[in-house]
Amino acid sequence: MLIRSLEIFRAVVDTGSFSAAAERLHTVQSNVTAHVKKLETELDARLLERRTPVVATPAGHQLLSYARRIVELHDDAVARFHPQADPAGELRLGSMETTAAVHLPGLLAGFSRRWPQLAVHLRTGTSSELLEAVRAGQLDAAFVAGEKVGDEVRLRPVFEERLVLVSGRPLKAMPDRVTLAQTPFLAFRQGCGYRHSIEKLFAEQRVPAPRIHEFGSLDAIVGCVAAGMGLALLPESTVRQYRQRFELHTLALPPAFAAVTTQLATLQRPSWSRALEVFMEGMEGMEAERPRDGAFAVA
Amino acid sequence: MLIRSLEIFRAVVDTGSFSAAAERLHTVQSNVTAHVKKLETELDARLLERRTPVVATPAGHQLLSYARRIVELHDDAVARFHPQADPAGELRLGSMETTAAVHLPGLLAGFSRRWPQLAVHLRTGTSSELLEAVRAGQLDAAFVAGEKVGDEVRLRPVFEERLVLVSGRPLKAMPDRVTLAQTPFLAFRQGCGYRHSIEKLFAEQRVPAPRIHEFGSLDAIVGCVAAGMGLALLPESTVRQYRQRFELHTLALPPAFAAVTTQLATLQRPSWSRALEVFMEGMEGMEAERPRDGAFAVA
DNA sequence: TTAAAAAATCATTTCCAGTGATAAAAGCGC
DNA sequence: GCGCTTTTATCACTGGAAATGATTTTTTAA
């Protein structure tokens, strides 16, 4: 059974005539006859009463409900891939916790307002988890930090972050080696982009055995740091957000550790869905140097 | 876009491999490649990441949701026309008021129990209205009385009715010409099968100007007859049903007027839907001579 | 009954789904 | 990295059927 046959069958019922259907579909009447006949042979039932106007038989009526749904679905699918059509469906995004908390609320709110037909699915995880999901086609795009990737994944810088050392107590200067060795660090589990920076920091200070608590939630990390449980390395913008809820103290780090670029990871361009296409278009204006969350803000 | 292409595409995603999909669908791998490639060209998007296992790209993921729905609908449609499959969907029946009131409740209850996937639509009307609807493919079948039809409609006798003269007051014998001329008759509007019998009765009694009230509802007719508004000509079985609610008196008529056969009208066999097919099968046992409503009764 | 319109039939062309063999590419073990 | 295996892409070819245009048959309306 061909979609084309169903399309023709539907047109015959709608117009009440084989020849009118042919004209509407830009083909010839004998072709319409052939398609209908083929359907009737395949299903072993008479589908149309050849009268003027042509009407569907009970069996035809039954097929018609399927034909309408299938043809409609088909047209929808084609339309959704058409470059000038408004995208619909879902946009599956991934993000690190920190980015989700700080940058995404404004961004996604604007996006969802701009494209009301799109449902955004947001999943958080570590950079390496998210990258794997992008690679596996489970996510359309993901915000990640500092990862090397194969050439099937494309990275685009979107936010420039400055990592700072965060503590619950005032920090005058960088803690010395001994203090650092005794103070636990709080971080996301293995695979988080920032965690790599912690290890670089320890190596630099020649601290041998870093003690790192692995938490799955940003709220938990910040809360525990504020409670004096230990130190953390977080983007300055994230800390700013939590300042209202917790008493936090920060210390700037040398640029070599501090600078972290959040990048938007996707597959290569031809794989993009229309939904992703418009999302990436909206992200075009986002320069790593001049971050502004209002990419999709209403003008 | 062919249903076949979507079926193949779906199989590739499900199996994670072009060659496995080919095997599952009993074709060759190069054919699978060709179909996928054709889809990608048509939609101008990369749908699959050629890796092991093969995974859908965001665009592919988008198409997949359509592919699944379309292929499923297609399989459903084919299955519904398969002779050994349980029928599903709707069965659109028509019936005269009298038949609907007396014979259908038991019949349809049994039918609906026997075929739970079928939704019965019942429409009442006059015989000629219903016949026209059957002819136009709007009804699968209709219970009608005493009509001549073209040869695209097929009639099958199902109930043998005896018409009786009904009154609100005791009837000893056939009213004389004068009484008959003065007494109004209550009947369905033009097109009712029984109404034709009334006219035959008047002609026989040589009553010139029958006065006929036209009511659209059986309840109204019976109620008004019981209230003494006039006479009616109704099937004996119908009157029996109303005896509990109204005080009705009847008079038998000569067989020439009394005998009316209720027939089941359909289009010719090849037009039948599977739903109609099983309904007609169930009606097979219904002999006009030996009416029993329990055609679909549970054994 | 006849003229006009619509569907069926038929011969023909064109296109493409499906096939099998082979080349290229990707994964995997060492 | 290097070969070995597995998987996908490419290609030439064939059969079948979609599409076409001309013609006949049927239906409808005048």
XYZ file of C-alpha atoms (C1' of nucleotides) in Angstrom:
658
model
C 0.000 0.000 0.000
C 1.474 3.326 -1.062
C 0.900 6.663 0.637
C 0.336 7.946 -2.860
C -2.563 5.519 -3.321
C -4.155 6.656 -0.080
C -3.705 10.261 -1.112
C -5.429 9.552 -4.403
C -8.183 7.540 -2.749
C -8.854 10.355 -0.328
C -8.975 12.877 -3.146
C -11.552 10.788 -4.993
C -13.818 10.631 -1.944
C -13.354 14.335 -1.270
C -14.035 15.445 -4.822
C -16.572 12.709 -5.544
C -14.959 12.017 -8.891
C -12.014 10.157 -10.374
C -11.262 12.818 -12.944
C -11.522 15.704 -10.484
C -9.143 13.879 -8.150
C -6.739 13.386 -11.044
C -6.779 17.070 -11.837
C -6.330 18.080 -8.226
C -3.308 15.826 -7.857
C -1.854 16.769 -11.220
C -2.069 13.366 -12.775
C -4.340 11.598 -15.229
C -7.663 9.871 -14.626
C -6.464 6.453 -15.721
C -3.773 6.629 -13.089
C -6.363 7.364 -10.430
C -8.391 4.384 -11.571
C -5.324 2.176 -11.436
C -4.417 3.235 -7.894
C -7.924 2.687 -6.573
C -8.123 -0.649 -8.298
C -4.810 -1.684 -6.791
C -6.040 -0.824 -3.309
C -9.223 -2.773 -3.921
C -7.228 -5.787 -5.063
C -4.828 -5.603 -2.147
C -7.570 -5.331 0.448
C -9.968 -7.571 -1.435
C -12.893 -5.197 -0.987
C -14.830 -2.737 -3.085
C -13.915 0.701 -1.774
C -15.853 3.094 -3.991
C -19.331 3.084 -5.501
C -18.880 4.248 -9.072
C -21.716 6.740 -9.273
C -21.958 10.464 -9.660
C -20.817 11.562 -7.256
C -18.553 8.678 -6.329
C -19.124 7.590 -2.723
C -17.208 5.369 -0.349
C -18.593 1.930 0.448
C -18.586 0.743 4.082
C -15.220 -0.864 3.468
C -14.033 2.329 1.795
C -15.281 4.363 4.700
C -13.190 2.201 6.966
C -10.066 2.672 4.894
C -10.741 6.361 4.590
C -10.235 6.997 8.265
C -6.818 5.379 7.994
C -6.017 7.120 4.737
C -6.765 10.527 6.203
C -4.592 9.924 9.248
C -1.693 8.478 7.294
C -1.676 11.165 4.623
C -1.977 13.857 7.260
C 0.907 12.408 9.221
C 2.948 12.217 6.061
C 2.262 15.824 5.123
C 3.114 16.876 8.665
C 6.411 15.042 8.562
C 7.367 16.604 5.249
C 6.330 20.049 6.454
C 8.365 19.686 9.600
C 11.495 19.178 7.551
C 10.764 22.092 5.281
C 13.334 24.845 5.939
C 10.812 27.669 6.034
C 8.334 25.956 8.335
C 8.013 26.697 12.006
C 9.622 23.872 13.905
C 7.530 21.664 16.170
C 8.083 18.665 18.387
C 10.762 18.534 21.007
C 14.209 19.946 21.550
C 16.297 17.684 23.751
C 18.974 19.675 25.552
C 21.629 18.688 28.015
C 23.458 20.944 30.424
C 25.832 20.960 33.341
C 24.144 21.830 36.621
C 25.928 25.143 36.912
C 24.955 26.289 33.436
C 21.401 25.095 33.951
C 21.092 27.124 37.127
C 22.635 30.338 35.866
C 22.281 30.741 32.137
C 19.423 28.571 30.973
C 16.364 29.963 32.759
C 16.393 33.205 30.800
C 17.544 31.558 27.619
C 14.961 28.795 27.576
C 12.121 31.048 28.670
C 12.820 33.280 25.693
C 13.174 30.308 23.398
C 9.941 28.712 24.475
C 8.140 32.015 23.990
C 9.617 32.448 20.513
C 8.748 28.876 19.432
C 5.529 27.880 21.150
C 5.254 24.630 19.217
C 8.477 23.271 20.661
C 8.718 21.302 23.885
C 12.108 21.621 25.574
C 13.500 18.568 27.355
C 16.383 19.422 29.652
C 18.647 16.788 31.122
C 21.550 17.592 33.414
C 24.707 15.592 33.831
C 28.453 15.779 33.604
C 30.102 17.026 30.451
C 31.288 13.589 29.402
C 27.879 11.988 29.981
C 26.200 14.684 27.967
C 28.685 14.479 25.145
C 28.107 10.761 24.903
C 24.356 11.389 24.747
C 24.837 13.911 21.960
C 27.036 11.475 20.099
C 24.400 8.760 20.546
C 21.673 10.998 19.153
C 19.818 11.063 22.466
C 20.297 14.805 22.830
C 20.042 17.506 20.207
C 22.624 19.655 21.936
C 24.412 20.010 25.268
C 26.239 22.713 27.222
C 29.567 21.270 28.275
C 32.979 22.433 29.447
C 36.503 21.609 28.422
C 36.307 18.284 26.681
C 38.121 16.859 23.726
C 35.769 15.331 21.187
C 35.867 13.360 17.985
C 35.112 15.141 14.746
C 31.493 13.939 14.583
C 30.756 16.363 17.405
C 30.866 20.068 16.844
C 31.597 22.551 19.629
C 30.620 26.173 19.743
C 31.785 28.472 22.594
C 28.875 30.234 24.251
C 29.860 31.348 27.748
C 33.209 32.384 29.166
C 33.285 31.536 32.873
C 35.738 32.500 35.582
C 36.196 29.811 38.188
C 36.626 30.999 41.751
C 37.473 29.217 44.942
C 34.399 29.155 47.173
C 34.310 28.843 50.925
C 31.880 29.339 53.796
C 34.451 31.426 55.648
C 36.329 34.542 54.497
C 39.294 33.808 52.249
C 42.152 36.292 52.396
C 44.559 34.450 50.136
C 45.178 31.113 48.572
C 45.383 28.472 51.358
C 48.824 26.965 51.805
C 49.709 23.414 50.854
C 49.047 21.955 54.272
C 45.641 23.582 54.681
C 44.745 22.587 51.148
C 45.721 18.990 51.783
C 43.499 18.871 54.872
C 40.505 20.637 53.402
C 38.046 18.512 51.482
C 36.784 19.671 48.094
C 33.188 19.320 47.000
C 32.601 18.566 43.339
C 30.392 16.769 40.881
C 31.176 13.186 40.104
C 33.862 12.217 37.647
C 33.230 13.670 34.242
C 32.411 17.183 35.326
C 34.369 19.717 33.364
C 35.322 21.797 36.396
C 36.609 18.873 38.358
C 39.469 18.671 35.957
C 40.412 22.199 37.016
C 40.514 21.171 40.651
C 43.018 18.504 39.861
C 45.125 20.981 37.918
C 45.044 23.305 40.908
C 46.212 20.592 43.280
C 48.978 19.562 40.940
C 50.155 23.159 40.709
C 50.259 23.526 44.473
C 51.942 20.145 44.718
C 49.300 18.787 47.051
C 49.511 15.005 46.751
C 46.187 13.485 47.894
C 43.175 15.675 47.249
C 40.097 14.660 49.216
C 37.077 15.155 47.013
C 33.464 14.662 48.048
C 31.288 13.813 45.064
C 27.839 15.349 45.126
C 25.184 14.991 42.466
C 23.468 18.284 43.098
C 24.660 21.854 42.821
C 22.402 22.942 45.666
C 23.969 20.326 47.908
C 27.489 21.434 47.049
C 26.812 25.107 47.635
C 24.871 24.413 50.816
C 27.636 22.273 52.258
C 30.348 24.737 51.325
C 28.389 27.501 53.034
C 28.091 25.243 56.076
C 31.876 25.035 56.229
C 32.203 21.482 55.018
C 34.919 22.332 52.552
C 35.884 24.259 49.454
C 34.568 24.191 45.927
C 35.592 25.472 42.535
C 32.651 27.083 40.791
C 31.915 29.641 38.095
C 31.696 33.143 39.477
C 28.295 33.605 37.879
C 26.940 30.580 39.730
C 28.226 31.811 43.058
C 26.612 35.189 42.403
C 23.235 33.477 42.085
C 23.582 31.693 45.413
C 24.811 34.751 47.336
C 21.245 35.647 48.270
C 20.618 32.305 49.921
C 24.018 31.468 51.422
C 26.916 33.345 52.928
C 29.700 32.578 50.490
C 33.238 33.847 50.223
C 35.287 33.661 47.078
C 38.842 33.960 45.987
C 39.941 34.713 42.453
C 42.339 32.272 40.864
C 45.148 32.787 38.387
C 43.726 32.977 34.845
C 45.417 29.690 33.931
C 42.904 27.859 36.168
C 40.096 30.336 36.182
C 39.190 30.555 32.534
C 36.674 27.940 31.475
C 34.680 28.064 28.293
C 31.187 26.576 28.236
C 30.548 25.156 24.813
C 27.479 24.005 23.011
C 27.995 20.517 21.615
C 25.999 19.156 18.687
C 26.453 16.671 15.918
C 27.523 18.108 12.584
C 25.084 20.393 10.848
C 23.292 18.046 8.407
C 22.038 15.948 11.318
C 20.171 18.810 12.913
C 16.427 18.743 13.346
C 14.511 21.867 12.455
C 14.065 22.482 16.183
C 17.805 22.418 16.743
C 18.314 24.553 13.665
C 16.321 27.445 15.089
C 17.888 26.988 18.504
C 21.355 27.267 17.031
C 20.248 30.251 15.005
C 19.143 31.935 18.202
C 22.508 31.111 19.776
C 24.349 32.759 16.897
C 24.383 36.104 18.694
C 25.896 34.540 21.808
C 29.549 35.466 21.760
C 31.770 33.899 24.362
C 33.214 37.365 24.937
C 29.908 39.105 25.402
C 27.502 36.719 27.102
C 23.888 37.772 27.163
C 21.113 35.476 28.129
C 18.507 37.265 26.118
C 19.246 35.648 22.782
C 15.588 34.824 22.347
C 14.279 37.849 24.217
C 11.333 39.567 22.595
C 12.431 42.694 20.778
C 8.138 9.131 0.713
C 7.115 5.497 0.751
C 5.679 3.605 3.701
C 8.209 0.955 2.810
C 11.038 3.450 3.309
C 9.720 4.378 6.740
C 9.382 0.722 7.635
C 12.985 0.142 6.626
C 14.193 3.245 8.417
C 12.436 2.149 11.584
C 13.964 -1.309 11.347
C 17.445 0.164 11.052
C 16.987 2.245 14.182
C 15.472 -0.696 16.048
C 18.161 -3.159 15.083
C 20.988 -0.622 15.075
C 22.282 -1.953 11.794
C 21.587 -1.728 8.080
C 22.338 -5.362 7.438
C 20.265 -6.609 10.377
C 17.344 -4.503 9.187
C 17.722 -5.974 5.717
C 17.582 -9.481 7.094
C 14.603 -8.741 9.297
C 12.657 -7.327 6.358
C 13.769 -10.047 3.975
C 15.630 -7.828 1.583
C 19.253 -6.955 0.889
C 21.468 -4.448 2.631
C 22.027 -2.338 -0.469
C 18.301 -1.844 -0.715
C 18.189 -0.631 2.874
C 20.977 1.809 2.133
C 19.143 3.060 -0.930
C 15.879 3.648 0.951
C 17.576 5.517 3.772
C 19.542 7.563 1.325
C 16.386 8.432 -0.585
C 14.718 9.636 2.613
C 17.775 11.704 3.464
C 17.754 13.281 0.025
C 14.035 14.002 0.100
C 14.151 15.598 3.535
C 17.581 17.132 3.022
C 18.846 15.963 6.387
C 21.133 13.303 7.719
C 18.926 10.792 9.522
C 21.335 8.152 10.761
C 24.810 8.209 12.241
C 26.699 5.432 10.527
C 28.348 3.846 13.522
C 28.045 0.542 15.312
C 25.401 0.491 16.428
C 23.725 2.861 14.018
C 21.869 5.620 15.865
C 19.318 8.217 14.804
C 20.439 11.818 14.512
C 18.204 14.548 15.956
C 16.572 14.885 12.553
C 16.247 11.118 12.359
C 14.728 11.015 15.793
C 12.151 13.487 14.600
C 11.275 11.428 11.562
C 11.207 8.276 13.635
C 8.200 9.378 15.630
C 6.318 9.887 12.366
C 7.631 6.678 10.869
C 6.452 4.638 13.815
C 2.973 6.131 13.739
C 2.563 5.810 9.981
C 3.816 2.245 9.782
C 1.642 1.291 12.726
C -1.434 2.823 11.141
C -0.645 1.065 7.909
C -0.289 -2.310 9.594
C -3.520 -1.676 11.475
C -5.373 -0.848 8.300
C -4.137 -3.953 6.537
C -4.965 -6.110 9.545
C -8.460 -4.702 9.721
C -9.165 -5.890 6.211
C -7.735 -9.304 6.846
C -10.585 -11.858 6.758
C -9.496 -13.748 9.842
C -8.931 -10.692 12.005
C -11.360 -9.509 14.622
C -13.158 -6.503 13.222
C -12.742 -3.119 14.872
C -13.993 0.388 14.291
C -17.617 1.233 13.861
C -20.703 -0.419 12.477
C -23.181 2.148 11.214
C -26.712 0.803 11.342
C -30.040 2.308 10.439
C -33.437 1.191 11.619
C -37.087 2.108 11.633
C -38.301 3.296 15.022
C -40.491 0.255 15.561
C -37.714 -2.214 14.840
C -35.276 -0.249 16.972
C -37.657 -0.370 19.912
C -38.599 -4.029 19.673
C -35.924 -6.108 18.046
C -32.646 -4.254 18.314
C -32.007 -3.960 22.044
C -31.406 -7.674 22.482
C -29.701 -8.043 19.135
C -27.249 -5.187 19.565
C -26.466 -6.016 23.171
C -25.422 -9.495 22.096
C -23.497 -8.154 19.145
C -21.581 -5.630 21.198
C -20.713 -8.319 23.726
C -19.501 -10.643 20.981
C -17.379 -7.953 19.266
C -16.060 -5.636 21.938
C -13.836 -3.732 19.505
C -16.795 -2.540 17.475
C -18.720 0.648 18.174
C -22.319 0.517 16.942
C -23.840 3.696 15.549
C -27.602 3.506 15.272
C -29.621 5.997 13.305
C -33.387 5.858 13.008
C -35.450 7.141 10.138
C -37.988 6.139 7.566
C -37.300 3.216 5.280
C -36.680 5.401 2.260
C -34.329 7.725 4.131
C -32.368 4.782 5.425
C -32.192 3.092 2.047
C -30.803 6.252 0.555
C -28.186 6.405 3.298
C -27.182 2.807 2.611
C -26.949 3.565 -1.073
C -24.797 6.607 -0.320
C -22.424 4.556 1.822
C -23.370 6.479 4.969
C -24.753 3.360 6.621
C -23.389 -0.154 6.586
C -26.861 -1.659 6.829
C -30.445 -0.695 7.642
C -33.636 -2.414 8.784
C -36.392 -1.348 6.418
C -39.836 -2.452 5.314
C -41.486 -2.900 1.976
C -39.448 -0.892 -0.473
C -38.399 -1.463 -4.014
C -34.705 -0.926 -4.591
C -32.188 -0.831 -7.375
C -29.834 -3.736 -7.817
C -26.912 -2.095 -6.055
C -28.826 -2.645 -2.814
C -29.327 -6.108 -1.437
C -32.280 -7.001 0.802
C -32.460 -9.845 3.255
C -35.688 -10.659 5.158
C -35.148 -10.799 8.902
C -38.435 -10.255 10.719
C -41.986 -11.102 9.710
C -44.337 -8.603 11.306
C -48.117 -8.616 11.629
C -49.604 -5.154 11.488
C -52.569 -4.507 13.768
C -54.936 -1.596 14.111
C -54.245 0.141 17.417
C -56.638 2.274 19.436
C -56.969 3.724 22.907
C -60.485 2.336 23.192
C -61.739 -1.234 22.764
C -62.133 -2.290 19.134
C -64.758 -4.927 18.473
C -64.551 -4.934 14.699
C -63.207 -2.930 11.797
C -64.653 0.582 11.969
C -67.065 1.405 9.172
C -66.281 3.793 6.342
C -67.790 6.833 8.025
C -65.993 6.315 11.323
C -62.760 5.619 9.478
C -63.081 8.799 7.472
C -63.584 10.835 10.630
C -60.872 9.219 12.692
C -57.375 10.588 12.292
C -54.460 8.202 11.797
C -51.097 8.699 13.447
C -48.066 7.666 11.457
C -44.445 8.455 10.735
C -43.717 10.957 8.079
C -43.734 10.062 4.416
C -41.297 7.300 3.639
C -42.239 4.987 6.461
C -42.839 1.479 5.264
C -46.019 0.964 7.266
C -47.592 4.168 6.123
C -47.939 2.637 2.721
C -50.102 -0.051 4.331
C -52.394 2.547 5.809
C -53.036 3.960 2.395
C -53.755 0.492 1.057
C -56.241 -0.018 3.897
C -58.068 3.204 3.129
C -58.210 2.386 -0.537
C -59.685 -1.032 0.245
C -62.365 0.488 2.471
C -62.993 3.131 -0.154
C -62.416 5.962 2.276
C -61.538 8.996 0.176
C -59.599 11.499 2.340
C -57.535 9.959 5.076
C -56.459 12.353 7.794
C -52.915 11.487 8.840
C -50.965 13.121 11.627
C -47.246 12.826 11.063
C -45.167 12.229 14.151
C -41.437 11.756 14.294
C -41.397 9.588 17.386
C -42.837 6.191 18.137
C -43.385 7.103 21.769
C -45.421 10.105 20.713
C -47.560 8.050 18.371
C -48.305 5.336 20.888
C -48.898 7.857 23.660
C -51.377 9.835 21.583
C -53.194 6.758 20.374
C -53.585 5.615 23.979
C -54.939 9.057 24.820
C -57.628 8.566 22.205
C -56.287 10.949 19.621
C -56.755 8.467 16.811
C -55.749 5.131 15.341
C -52.429 3.723 14.235
C -51.156 0.780 12.254
C -48.247 -0.848 14.043
C -46.479 -4.203 14.266
C -47.998 -6.471 16.858
C -44.628 -6.963 18.517
C -44.277 -3.227 19.006
C -47.687 -2.916 20.577
C -46.861 -5.758 22.943
C -43.881 -3.798 24.231
C -45.989 -0.737 24.988
C -48.813 -2.638 26.700
C -47.093 -2.230 30.066
C -47.043 1.546 29.804
C -50.289 2.313 27.944
C -53.756 0.881 27.722
C -53.904 -0.206 24.107
C -56.521 -2.116 22.157
C -55.805 -3.891 18.920
C -57.643 -5.386 16.026
C -56.217 -7.962 13.664
C -56.303 -7.137 9.974
C -56.735 -9.320 6.931
C -53.381 -10.925 6.001
C -53.217 -8.891 2.792
C -52.548 -5.770 4.883
C -51.102 -7.322 7.961
C -48.061 -9.096 6.623
C -44.981 -6.889 6.512
C -41.467 -8.146 6.171
C -38.656 -6.217 7.800
C -35.595 -6.523 5.663
C -31.939 -5.799 6.197
C -30.610 -3.608 3.401
C -26.944 -3.469 2.486
C -24.843 -2.779 -0.564
C -23.640 -5.810 -2.464
C -21.233 -8.084 -0.674
C -17.819 -6.915 -1.949
C -18.464 -3.482 -0.463
C -18.821 -4.789 3.057
C -16.482 -3.776 5.809
C -15.200 -6.495 8.106
C -17.538 -5.139 10.777
C -20.536 -5.567 8.514
C -19.273 -8.962 7.480
C -19.458 -10.347 11.001
C -22.781 -8.637 11.622
C -24.306 -10.275 8.574
C -22.795 -13.570 9.624
C -24.557 -13.228 12.949
C -27.824 -12.440 11.165
C -27.543 -15.603 9.085
C -29.495 -17.577 11.652
C -32.328 -15.028 11.630
C -35.081 -16.557 9.553
C -38.067 -14.423 8.802
C -40.236 -17.386 9.800
C -38.586 -17.997 13.103
C -37.497 -14.678 14.546
C -35.212 -14.823 17.540
C -33.381 -11.835 18.869
C -30.585 -13.802 20.346
C -28.531 -14.191 17.216
C -25.448 -13.005 19.071
C -26.449 -14.392 22.430
C -23.683 -16.050 24.381
C -23.916 -19.829 24.148
C -33.053 8.529 -27.678
C -29.210 11.071 -27.895
C -25.431 13.930 -26.548
C -22.147 14.770 -22.921
C -19.461 13.341 -19.118
C -17.061 10.062 -16.520
C -14.732 5.748 -15.663
C -12.458 1.549 -17.589
C -9.281 -0.480 -20.655
C -5.078 -0.778 -23.242
C -0.505 -0.019 -25.293
C 3.545 2.377 -24.222
C 7.025 4.806 -21.771
C 9.479 5.954 -17.753
C 11.064 5.325 -13.443
C 12.556 2.964 -9.449
C 12.555 -0.848 -5.957
C 15.081 -4.783 -5.434
C 19.228 -7.764 -6.451
C 24.063 -9.363 -6.450
C 28.789 -8.304 -6.794
C 32.327 -5.346 -5.429
C 34.578 -1.357 -3.302
C 35.181 1.560 0.628
C 34.912 2.424 5.430
C 34.595 1.461 10.206
C 35.413 -1.372 14.226
C 38.393 -4.574 16.725
C 42.218 -7.449 18.401
C 47.026 -7.613 18.679
C 49.727 1.467 14.392
C 48.641 -2.751 11.402
C 46.003 -6.230 9.540
C 41.543 -8.771 9.912
C 36.671 -8.752 10.197
C 32.360 -6.558 9.917
C 29.510 -3.180 8.024
C 28.084 0.216 4.717
C 28.394 2.468 0.042
C 28.566 2.123 -4.822
C 27.394 0.219 -9.222
C 25.214 -2.183 -13.201
C 21.268 -4.656 -14.079
C 16.468 -6.474 -14.113
C 11.512 -6.752 -13.359
C 7.607 -4.552 -12.172
C 4.638 -0.988 -11.708
C 3.514 4.089 -11.851
C 2.370 7.385 -15.093
C 0.730 8.772 -19.684
C -2.295 9.380 -23.797
C -5.566 7.385 -26.773
C -9.708 4.820 -26.999
C -13.775 2.256 -25.560
C -17.474 1.481 -22.475
C -20.643 3.030 -19.132
C -23.367 6.400 -16.792
C -25.957 10.566 -16.508
C -28.636 14.219 -17.886
C -31.081 16.574 -21.531
